[in-house]
PDB file of C-alpha atoms in Angstrom:
ATOM      1  CA  UNK A   1     -34.908 -20.532 -38.208  1.00  0.00           C
ATOM      2  CA  UNK A   2     -34.908 -24.272 -37.614  1.00  0.00           C
ATOM      3  CA  UNK A   3     -31.024 -23.138 -37.033  1.00  0.00           C
ATOM      4  CA  UNK A   4     -31.862 -20.287 -34.791  1.00  0.00           C
ATOM      5  CA  UNK A   5     -34.602 -22.174 -32.227  1.00  0.00           C
ATOM      6  CA  UNK A   6     -31.430 -24.558 -31.879  1.00  0.00           C
ATOM      7  CA  UNK A   7     -29.289 -22.201 -31.653  1.00  0.00           C
ATOM      8  CA  UNK A   8     -31.273 -20.686 -28.921  1.00  0.00           C
ATOM      9  CA  UNK A   9     -32.159 -24.246 -27.483  1.00  0.00           C
ATOM     10  CA  UNK A  10     -28.214 -24.749 -27.024  1.00  0.00           C
ATOM     11  CA  UNK A  11     -28.245 -21.412 -25.591  1.00  0.00           C
ATOM     12  CA  UNK A  12     -30.619 -21.623 -22.784  1.00  0.00           C
ATOM     13  CA  UNK A  13     -28.622 -25.270 -22.308  1.00  0.00           C
ATOM     14  CA  UNK A  14     -25.616 -24.137 -21.435  1.00  0.00           C
ATOM     15  CA  UNK A  15     -26.811 -21.767 -19.239  1.00  0.00           C
ATOM     16  CA  UNK A  16     -28.393 -24.600 -16.982  1.00  0.00           C
ATOM     17  CA  UNK A  17     -25.257 -26.608 -17.274  1.00  0.00           C
ATOM     18  CA  UNK A  18     -23.464 -23.500 -15.801  1.00  0.00           C
ATOM     19  CA  UNK A  19     -25.860 -22.584 -13.102  1.00  0.00           C
ATOM     20  CA  UNK A  20     -24.912 -24.737 -10.213  1.00  0.00           C
ATOM     21  CA  UNK A  21     -21.329 -23.214 -11.117  1.00  0.00           C
ATOM     22  CA  UNK A  22     -22.683 -19.770 -10.621  1.00  0.00           C
ATOM     23  CA  UNK A  23     -24.874 -20.466  -7.545  1.00  0.00           C
ATOM     24  CA  UNK A  24     -21.766 -21.926  -5.423  1.00  0.00           C
ATOM     25  CA  UNK A  25     -19.684 -19.196  -6.453  1.00  0.00           C
ATOM     26  CA  UNK A  26     -21.835 -16.522  -5.884  1.00  0.00           C
ATOM     27  CA  UNK A  27     -23.748 -18.261  -2.337  1.00  0.00           C
ATOM     28  CA  UNK A  28     -19.642 -18.509  -1.189  1.00  0.00           C
ATOM     29  CA  UNK A  29     -19.041 -14.718  -2.010  1.00  0.00           C
ATOM     30  CA  UNK A  30     -22.495 -13.672  -0.656  1.00  0.00           C
ATOM     31  CA  UNK A  31     -22.961 -15.567   2.094  1.00  0.00           C
ATOM     32  CA  UNK A  32     -19.769 -17.376   3.425  1.00  0.00           C
ATOM     33  CA  UNK A  33     -17.516 -14.679   2.576  1.00  0.00           C
ATOM     34  CA  UNK A  34     -19.852 -11.643   2.958  1.00  0.00           C
ATOM     35  CA  UNK A  35     -18.627  -9.693   0.173  1.00  0.00           C
ATOM     36  CA  UNK A  36     -19.918  -7.782  -2.675  1.00  0.00           C
ATOM     37  CA  UNK A  37     -18.630  -9.243  -6.405  1.00  0.00           C
ATOM     38  CA  UNK A  38     -16.144  -7.228  -7.534  1.00  0.00           C
ATOM     39  CA  UNK A  39     -16.407  -6.115 -10.499  1.00  0.00           C
ATOM     40  CA  UNK A  40     -20.387  -7.066 -11.172  1.00  0.00           C
ATOM     41  CA  UNK A  41     -20.689  -5.612 -14.523  1.00  0.00           C
ATOM     42  CA  UNK A  42     -17.238  -7.922 -16.106  1.00  0.00           C
ATOM     43  CA  UNK A  43     -18.302 -10.724 -14.496  1.00  0.00           C
ATOM     44  CA  UNK A  44     -21.481 -10.141 -15.684  1.00  0.00           C
ATOM     45  CA  UNK A  45     -20.807  -9.959 -19.454  1.00  0.00           C
ATOM     46  CA  UNK A  46     -18.054 -12.072 -18.663  1.00  0.00           C
ATOM     47  CA  UNK A  47     -20.672 -14.965 -17.907  1.00  0.00           C
ATOM     48  CA  UNK A  48     -22.235 -13.802 -21.114  1.00  0.00           C
ATOM     49  CA  UNK A  49     -19.538 -14.993 -23.260  1.00  0.00           C
ATOM     50  CA  UNK A  50     -18.414 -18.237 -21.047  1.00  0.00           C
ATOM     51  CA  UNK A  51     -22.368 -19.389 -21.620  1.00  0.00           C
ATOM     52  CA  UNK A  52     -22.049 -18.236 -25.297  1.00  0.00           C
ATOM     53  CA  UNK A  53     -18.655 -20.161 -26.211  1.00  0.00           C
ATOM     54  CA  UNK A  54     -20.268 -23.089 -24.657  1.00  0.00           C
ATOM     55  CA  UNK A  55     -22.712 -23.314 -26.914  1.00  0.00           C
ATOM     56  CA  UNK A  56     -20.952 -22.677 -30.151  1.00  0.00           C
ATOM     57  CA  UNK A  57     -19.145 -25.028 -29.652  1.00  0.00           C
ATOM     58  CA  UNK A  58     -21.188 -27.463 -28.570  1.00  0.00           C
ATOM     59  CA  UNK A  59     -22.959 -26.878 -31.556  1.00  0.00           C
ATOM     60  CA  UNK A  60     -20.120 -26.540 -33.397  1.00  0.00           C
ATOM     61  CA  UNK A  61     -19.133 -30.412 -32.694  1.00  0.00           C
ATOM     62  CA  UNK A  62     -23.202 -31.822 -33.406  1.00  0.00           C
ATOM     63  CA  UNK A  63     -22.406 -29.862 -36.785  1.00  0.00           C
ATOM     64  CA  UNK A  64     -19.255 -30.437 -37.962  1.00  0.00           C
ATOM     65  CA  UNK A  65     -16.627 -32.300 -35.424  1.00  0.00           C
ATOM     66  CA  UNK A  66     -19.121 -35.375 -35.044  1.00  0.00           C
ATOM     67  CA  UNK A  67     -20.702 -35.803 -38.491  1.00  0.00           C
ATOM     68  CA  UNK A  68     -16.886 -35.916 -40.553  1.00  0.00           C
ATOM     69  CA  UNK A  69     -14.616 -37.985 -37.271  1.00  0.00           C
ATOM     70  CA  UNK A  70     -17.884 -40.786 -37.943  1.00  0.00           C
ATOM     71  CA  UNK A  71     -18.012 -40.453 -41.478  1.00  0.00           C
ATOM     72  CA  UNK A  72     -14.548 -40.897 -41.860  1.00  0.00           C
ATOM     73  CA  UNK A  73     -14.345 -44.187 -39.946  1.00  0.00           C
ATOM     74  CA  UNK A  74     -17.216 -45.646 -41.939  1.00  0.00           C
ATOM     75  CA  UNK A  75     -15.441 -44.382 -45.225  1.00  0.00           C
ATOM     76  CA  UNK A  76     -12.394 -45.902 -43.892  1.00  0.00           C
ATOM     77  CA  UNK A  77     -13.935 -49.191 -42.828  1.00  0.00           C
ATOM     78  CA  UNK A  78     -15.630 -49.865 -46.284  1.00  0.00           C
ATOM     79  CA  UNK A  79     -11.960 -49.055 -48.031  1.00  0.00           C
ATOM     80  CA  UNK A  80     -10.679 -51.768 -45.956  1.00  0.00           C
ATOM     81  CA  UNK A  81      -7.300 -50.219 -45.791  1.00  0.00           C
ATOM     82  CA  UNK A  82      -5.725 -51.147 -42.460  1.00  0.00           C
ATOM     83  CA  UNK A  83      -2.762 -49.406 -43.066  1.00  0.00           C
ATOM     84  CA  UNK A  84      -4.597 -46.180 -43.904  1.00  0.00           C
ATOM     85  CA  UNK A  85      -6.886 -46.633 -40.986  1.00  0.00           C
ATOM     86  CA  UNK A  86      -3.825 -47.087 -39.222  1.00  0.00           C
ATOM     87  CA  UNK A  87      -1.858 -43.978 -40.167  1.00  0.00           C
ATOM     88  CA  UNK A  88      -4.858 -41.703 -39.920  1.00  0.00           C
ATOM     89  CA  UNK A  89      -5.986 -42.937 -36.728  1.00  0.00           C
ATOM     90  CA  UNK A  90      -2.236 -41.979 -35.563  1.00  0.00           C
ATOM     91  CA  UNK A  91      -2.121 -38.662 -37.248  1.00  0.00           C
ATOM     92  CA  UNK A  92      -5.318 -37.591 -35.816  1.00  0.00           C
ATOM     93  CA  UNK A  93      -4.204 -38.007 -32.020  1.00  0.00           C
ATOM     94  CA  UNK A  94      -1.122 -36.867 -32.795  1.00  0.00           C
ATOM     95  CA  UNK A  95      -2.416 -33.491 -34.716  1.00  0.00           C
ATOM     96  CA  UNK A  96      -5.334 -32.806 -32.189  1.00  0.00           C
ATOM     97  CA  UNK A  97      -2.834 -33.404 -29.064  1.00  0.00           C
ATOM     98  CA  UNK A  98      -0.032 -30.415 -30.169  1.00  0.00           C
ATOM     99  CA  UNK A  99      -2.980 -28.116 -30.502  1.00  0.00           C
ATOM    100  CA  UNK A 100      -4.161 -29.069 -27.490  1.00  0.00           C
ATOM    101  CA  UNK A 101      -4.389 -25.121 -25.533  1.00  0.00           C
ATOM    102  CA  UNK A 102      -4.470 -27.065 -22.268  1.00  0.00           C
ATOM    103  CA  UNK A 103      -1.564 -28.962 -23.082  1.00  0.00           C
ATOM    104  CA  UNK A 104       0.606 -25.913 -24.652  1.00  0.00           C
ATOM    105  CA  UNK A 105      -0.168 -24.802 -20.782  1.00  0.00           C
ATOM    106  CA  UNK A 106       0.861 -27.295 -19.090  1.00  0.00           C
ATOM    107  CA  UNK A 107       3.930 -28.172 -21.040  1.00  0.00           C
ATOM    108  CA  UNK A 108       5.086 -24.504 -20.366  1.00  0.00           C
ATOM    109  CA  UNK A 109       4.390 -24.322 -17.152  1.00  0.00           C
ATOM    110  CA  UNK A 110       6.153 -27.370 -16.024  1.00  0.00           C
ATOM    111  CA  UNK A 111       9.005 -26.138 -17.834  1.00  0.00           C
ATOM    112  CA  UNK A 112       9.305 -22.390 -15.858  1.00  0.00           C
ATOM    113  CA  UNK A 113       9.496 -24.789 -12.739  1.00  0.00           C
ATOM    114  CA  UNK A 114      12.361 -27.181 -13.835  1.00  0.00           C
ATOM    115  CA  UNK A 115      14.197 -24.233 -14.874  1.00  0.00           C
ATOM    116  CA  UNK A 116      13.219 -23.233 -11.607  1.00  0.00           C
ATOM    117  CA  UNK A 117      14.296 -26.102  -9.425  1.00  0.00           C
ATOM    118  CA  UNK A 118      17.472 -26.513 -11.454  1.00  0.00           C
ATOM    119  CA  UNK A 119      16.506 -29.756 -13.613  1.00  0.00           C
ATOM    120  CA  UNK A 120      17.425 -27.632 -16.901  1.00  0.00           C
ATOM    121  CA  UNK A 121      19.132 -24.644 -17.351  1.00  0.00           C
ATOM    122  CA  UNK A 122      17.309 -21.223 -16.748  1.00  0.00           C
ATOM    123  CA  UNK A 123      17.022 -19.696 -20.094  1.00  0.00           C
ATOM    124  CA  UNK A 124      14.731 -19.146 -22.688  1.00  0.00           C
ATOM    125  CA  UNK A 125      15.746 -21.773 -25.481  1.00  0.00           C
ATOM    126  CA  UNK A 126      16.036 -24.348 -22.669  1.00  0.00           C
ATOM    127  CA  UNK A 127      12.236 -24.093 -21.512  1.00  0.00           C
ATOM    128  CA  UNK A 128      11.263 -23.853 -24.712  1.00  0.00           C
ATOM    129  CA  UNK A 129      13.000 -26.804 -26.094  1.00  0.00           C
ATOM    130  CA  UNK A 130      11.422 -28.710 -22.835  1.00  0.00           C
ATOM    131  CA  UNK A 131       8.231 -27.433 -23.100  1.00  0.00           C
ATOM    132  CA  UNK A 132       8.075 -28.817 -27.073  1.00  0.00           C
ATOM    133  CA  UNK A 133      10.002 -32.060 -25.917  1.00  0.00           C
ATOM    134  CA  UNK A 134       7.093 -32.725 -23.701  1.00  0.00           C
ATOM    135  CA  UNK A 135       4.457 -31.894 -25.912  1.00  0.00           C
ATOM    136  CA  UNK A 136       5.459 -33.435 -28.826  1.00  0.00           C
ATOM    137  CA  UNK A 137       6.244 -36.819 -26.323  1.00  0.00           C
ATOM    138  CA  UNK A 138       2.768 -36.421 -25.403  1.00  0.00           C
ATOM    139  CA  UNK A 139       1.563 -36.393 -28.949  1.00  0.00           C
ATOM    140  CA  UNK A 140       3.889 -39.235 -30.323  1.00  0.00           C
ATOM    141  CA  UNK A 141       1.936 -41.639 -27.657  1.00  0.00           C
ATOM    142  CA  UNK A 142      -1.521 -40.447 -28.009  1.00  0.00           C
ATOM    143  CA  UNK A 143      -0.937 -41.261 -31.800  1.00  0.00           C
ATOM    144  CA  UNK A 144       0.421 -44.435 -30.416  1.00  0.00           C
ATOM    145  CA  UNK A 145      -2.176 -44.732 -28.623  1.00  0.00           C
ATOM    146  CA  UNK A 146      -5.501 -43.711 -31.205  1.00  0.00           C
ATOM    147  CA  UNK A 147      -3.782 -46.938 -33.181  1.00  0.00           C
ATOM    148  CA  UNK A 148      -4.053 -49.126 -30.374  1.00  0.00           C
ATOM    149  CA  UNK A 149      -7.545 -48.716 -29.704  1.00  0.00           C
ATOM    150  CA  UNK A 150      -8.287 -48.550 -33.650  1.00  0.00           C
ATOM    151  CA  UNK A 151      -6.751 -52.094 -33.467  1.00  0.00           C
ATOM    152  CA  UNK A 152      -8.492 -53.162 -30.655  1.00  0.00           C
ATOM    153  CA  UNK A 153     -12.074 -52.032 -32.116  1.00  0.00           C
ATOM    154  CA  UNK A 154     -10.782 -54.347 -35.455  1.00  0.00           C
ATOM    155  CA  UNK A 155      -9.610 -57.463 -33.406  1.00  0.00           C
ATOM    156  CA  UNK A 156     -12.905 -57.060 -30.324  1.00  0.00           C
ATOM    157  CA  UNK A 157     -10.325 -57.076 -27.812  1.00  0.00           C
ATOM    158  CA  UNK A 158     -11.751 -56.506 -24.325  1.00  0.00           C
ATOM    159  CA  UNK A 159     -10.657 -53.522 -22.786  1.00  0.00           C
ATOM    160  CA  UNK A 160     -10.899 -53.832 -19.557  1.00  0.00           C
ATOM    161  CA  UNK A 161      -7.537 -56.399 -19.564  1.00  0.00           C
ATOM    162  CA  UNK A 162      -5.659 -53.857 -21.826  1.00  0.00           C
ATOM    163  CA  UNK A 163      -6.197 -50.958 -19.397  1.00  0.00           C
ATOM    164  CA  UNK A 164      -5.211 -53.040 -16.590  1.00  0.00           C
ATOM    165  CA  UNK A 165      -2.136 -54.304 -18.105  1.00  0.00           C
ATOM    166  CA  UNK A 166      -1.401 -50.493 -18.673  1.00  0.00           C
ATOM    167  CA  UNK A 167      -1.957 -49.174 -15.525  1.00  0.00           C
ATOM    168  CA  UNK A 168       0.578 -51.589 -14.152  1.00  0.00           C
ATOM    169  CA  UNK A 169       3.207 -50.676 -16.421  1.00  0.00           C
ATOM    170  CA  UNK A 170       2.374 -47.032 -15.061  1.00  0.00           C
ATOM    171  CA  UNK A 171       2.853 -48.185 -11.275  1.00  0.00           C
ATOM    172  CA  UNK A 172       6.557 -49.803 -12.625  1.00  0.00           C
ATOM    173  CA  UNK A 173       7.336 -47.162 -14.081  1.00  0.00           C
ATOM    174  CA  UNK A 174       6.222 -44.315 -11.319  1.00  0.00           C
ATOM    175  CA  UNK A 175       8.607 -46.264  -9.159  1.00  0.00           C
ATOM    176  CA  UNK A 176      11.426 -45.691 -11.802  1.00  0.00           C
ATOM    177  CA  UNK A 177      10.863 -42.106 -12.746  1.00  0.00           C
ATOM    178  CA  UNK A 178      12.321 -39.197 -10.598  1.00  0.00           C
ATOM    179  CA  UNK A 179       9.644 -37.472  -8.581  1.00  0.00           C
ATOM    180  CA  UNK A 180       9.511 -34.325 -10.449  1.00  0.00           C
ATOM    181  CA  UNK A 181       8.026 -35.901 -13.597  1.00  0.00           C
ATOM    182  CA  UNK A 182       4.774 -37.981 -11.685  1.00  0.00           C
ATOM    183  CA  UNK A 183       2.821 -35.457 -11.163  1.00  0.00           C
ATOM    184  CA  UNK A 184       3.502 -33.998 -14.242  1.00  0.00           C
ATOM    185  CA  UNK A 185       3.127 -37.217 -16.434  1.00  0.00           C
ATOM    186  CA  UNK A 186       0.026 -37.970 -14.232  1.00  0.00           C
ATOM    187  CA  UNK A 187      -1.152 -34.270 -15.267  1.00  0.00           C
ATOM    188  CA  UNK A 188      -0.403 -34.793 -18.600  1.00  0.00           C
ATOM    189  CA  UNK A 189      -2.712 -37.945 -19.235  1.00  0.00           C
ATOM    190  CA  UNK A 190      -5.717 -35.374 -18.149  1.00  0.00           C
ATOM    191  CA  UNK A 191      -5.230 -32.375 -20.543  1.00  0.00           C
ATOM    192  CA  UNK A 192      -4.625 -34.846 -23.582  1.00  0.00           C
ATOM    193  CA  UNK A 193      -8.309 -35.626 -23.885  1.00  0.00           C
ATOM    194  CA  UNK A 194      -9.379 -31.829 -23.952  1.00  0.00           C
ATOM    195  CA  UNK A 195     -11.589 -29.984 -26.171  1.00  0.00           C
ATOM    196  CA  UNK A 196     -10.387 -30.890 -29.615  1.00  0.00           C
ATOM    197  CA  UNK A 197      -9.299 -33.884 -28.850  1.00  0.00           C
ATOM    198  CA  UNK A 198     -12.200 -35.677 -27.476  1.00  0.00           C
ATOM    199  CA  UNK A 199     -14.392 -35.106 -29.671  1.00  0.00           C
ATOM    200  CA  UNK A 200     -12.520 -36.195 -33.066  1.00  0.00           C
ATOM    201  CA  UNK A 201     -11.569 -39.715 -31.575  1.00  0.00           C
ATOM    202  CA  UNK A 202     -14.364 -40.399 -30.134  1.00  0.00           C
ATOM    203  CA  UNK A 203     -16.335 -39.865 -33.311  1.00  0.00           C
ATOM    204  CA  UNK A 204     -13.366 -42.475 -34.713  1.00  0.00           C
ATOM    205  CA  UNK A 205     -14.634 -44.798 -32.154  1.00  0.00           C
ATOM    206  CA  UNK A 206     -18.174 -44.736 -32.492  1.00  0.00           C
ATOM    207  CA  UNK A 207     -17.869 -44.375 -36.672  1.00  0.00           C
ATOM    208  CA  UNK A 208     -15.503 -47.269 -37.076  1.00  0.00           C
ATOM    209  CA  UNK A 209     -17.351 -49.387 -34.829  1.00  0.00           C
ATOM    210  CA  UNK A 210     -20.335 -48.335 -36.652  1.00  0.00           C
ATOM    211  CA  UNK A 211     -19.296 -49.467 -40.062  1.00  0.00           C
ATOM    212  CA  UNK A 212     -17.360 -53.014 -38.821  1.00  0.00           C
ATOM    213  CA  UNK A 213     -19.782 -56.022 -38.533  1.00  0.00           C
ATOM    214  CA  UNK A 214     -19.697 -57.446 -35.217  1.00  0.00           C
ATOM    215  CA  UNK A 215     -19.331 -54.330 -33.107  1.00  0.00           C
ATOM    216  CA  UNK A 216     -21.449 -52.832 -31.039  1.00  0.00           C
ATOM    217  CA  UNK A 217     -21.181 -49.020 -31.099  1.00  0.00           C
ATOM    218  CA  UNK A 218     -21.517 -48.625 -27.617  1.00  0.00           C
ATOM    219  CA  UNK A 219     -19.601 -51.375 -26.106  1.00  0.00           C
ATOM    220  CA  UNK A 220     -16.686 -51.507 -28.821  1.00  0.00           C
ATOM    221  CA  UNK A 221     -17.123 -47.415 -29.775  1.00  0.00           C
ATOM    222  CA  UNK A 222     -15.966 -45.984 -27.213  1.00  0.00           C
ATOM    223  CA  UNK A 223     -12.729 -46.854 -24.874  1.00  0.00           C
ATOM    224  CA  UNK A 224     -10.203 -44.586 -27.025  1.00  0.00           C
ATOM    225  CA  UNK A 225     -10.380 -41.754 -24.607  1.00  0.00           C
ATOM    226  CA  UNK A 226      -8.917 -44.239 -22.051  1.00  0.00           C
ATOM    227  CA  UNK A 227      -6.213 -45.113 -23.991  1.00  0.00           C
ATOM    228  CA  UNK A 228      -5.275 -41.593 -24.691  1.00  0.00           C
ATOM    229  CA  UNK A 229      -4.973 -40.654 -20.956  1.00  0.00           C
ATOM    230  CA  UNK A 230      -3.211 -43.903 -20.155  1.00  0.00           C
ATOM    231  CA  UNK A 231       0.317 -43.871 -22.675  1.00  0.00           C
ATOM    232  CA  UNK A 232       0.600 -40.361 -22.003  1.00  0.00           C
ATOM    233  CA  UNK A 233       0.909 -40.532 -18.176  1.00  0.00           C
ATOM    234  CA  UNK A 234       3.877 -43.724 -19.474  1.00  0.00           C
ATOM    235  CA  UNK A 235       5.648 -41.534 -21.974  1.00  0.00           C
ATOM    236  CA  UNK A 236       6.259 -38.358 -19.921  1.00  0.00           C
ATOM    237  CA  UNK A 237       7.616 -40.607 -17.305  1.00  0.00           C
ATOM    238  CA  UNK A 238      10.367 -41.864 -19.719  1.00  0.00           C
ATOM    239  CA  UNK A 239      10.802 -38.538 -20.724  1.00  0.00           C
ATOM    240  CA  UNK A 240      11.695 -37.718 -16.894  1.00  0.00           C
ATOM    241  CA  UNK A 241      14.056 -40.038 -17.349  1.00  0.00           C
ATOM    242  CA  UNK A 242      15.422 -39.860 -20.467  1.00  0.00           C
ATOM    243  CA  UNK A 243      15.719 -35.876 -19.571  1.00  0.00           C
ATOM    244  CA  UNK A 244      16.959 -36.275 -16.018  1.00  0.00           C
TER     245      UNK A 244
END
């Protein structure tokens, strides 16, 4: 009963979070456009599916991903092996990013546009290789970014200076990168921090900062996502220069 009650609370919380979007769409459709909603039953059914999916996703995060991420980070800290912690951090960043549906969608779209623009051969093999190369480049950059973020937590370095230095690097690379890859690079920084990567990486940072003496989870535990957004922009621009 407690699980069912918690699930129902999560369902209503998800519906409440989606309510502003529903109101905006309904207002512009009915008041501004003054047109009835097409396929009302399908829209309502789809809305129920969206709310249910969001509910189960959040419920799953709280029950599974967040606890396992924090417990593994604390176990690595107790073990005292920096090497295996770094290997785990890289594999976590790489694996979760490769599995990101948003990254797959952006990579496929970028490959199609690159083929139409004459950057690569307009063939299925060429587009698949371009999309795969883009995904692997982003995944590699996120793996390295998580390693840098974990090292920052271990050493207690200030995040603001590292982020500023990183964005200076982004600006410099933007000057030399092909114009056709710049937009893709900037978008790659956003799609990497999505539904799969964020929960596990956040749990890793908070769990690690909680287990290390002298570290504040609120100050040191967060910030890994910032590195996971920053490095892909740089790596994708370098990827664009190599392909060009």
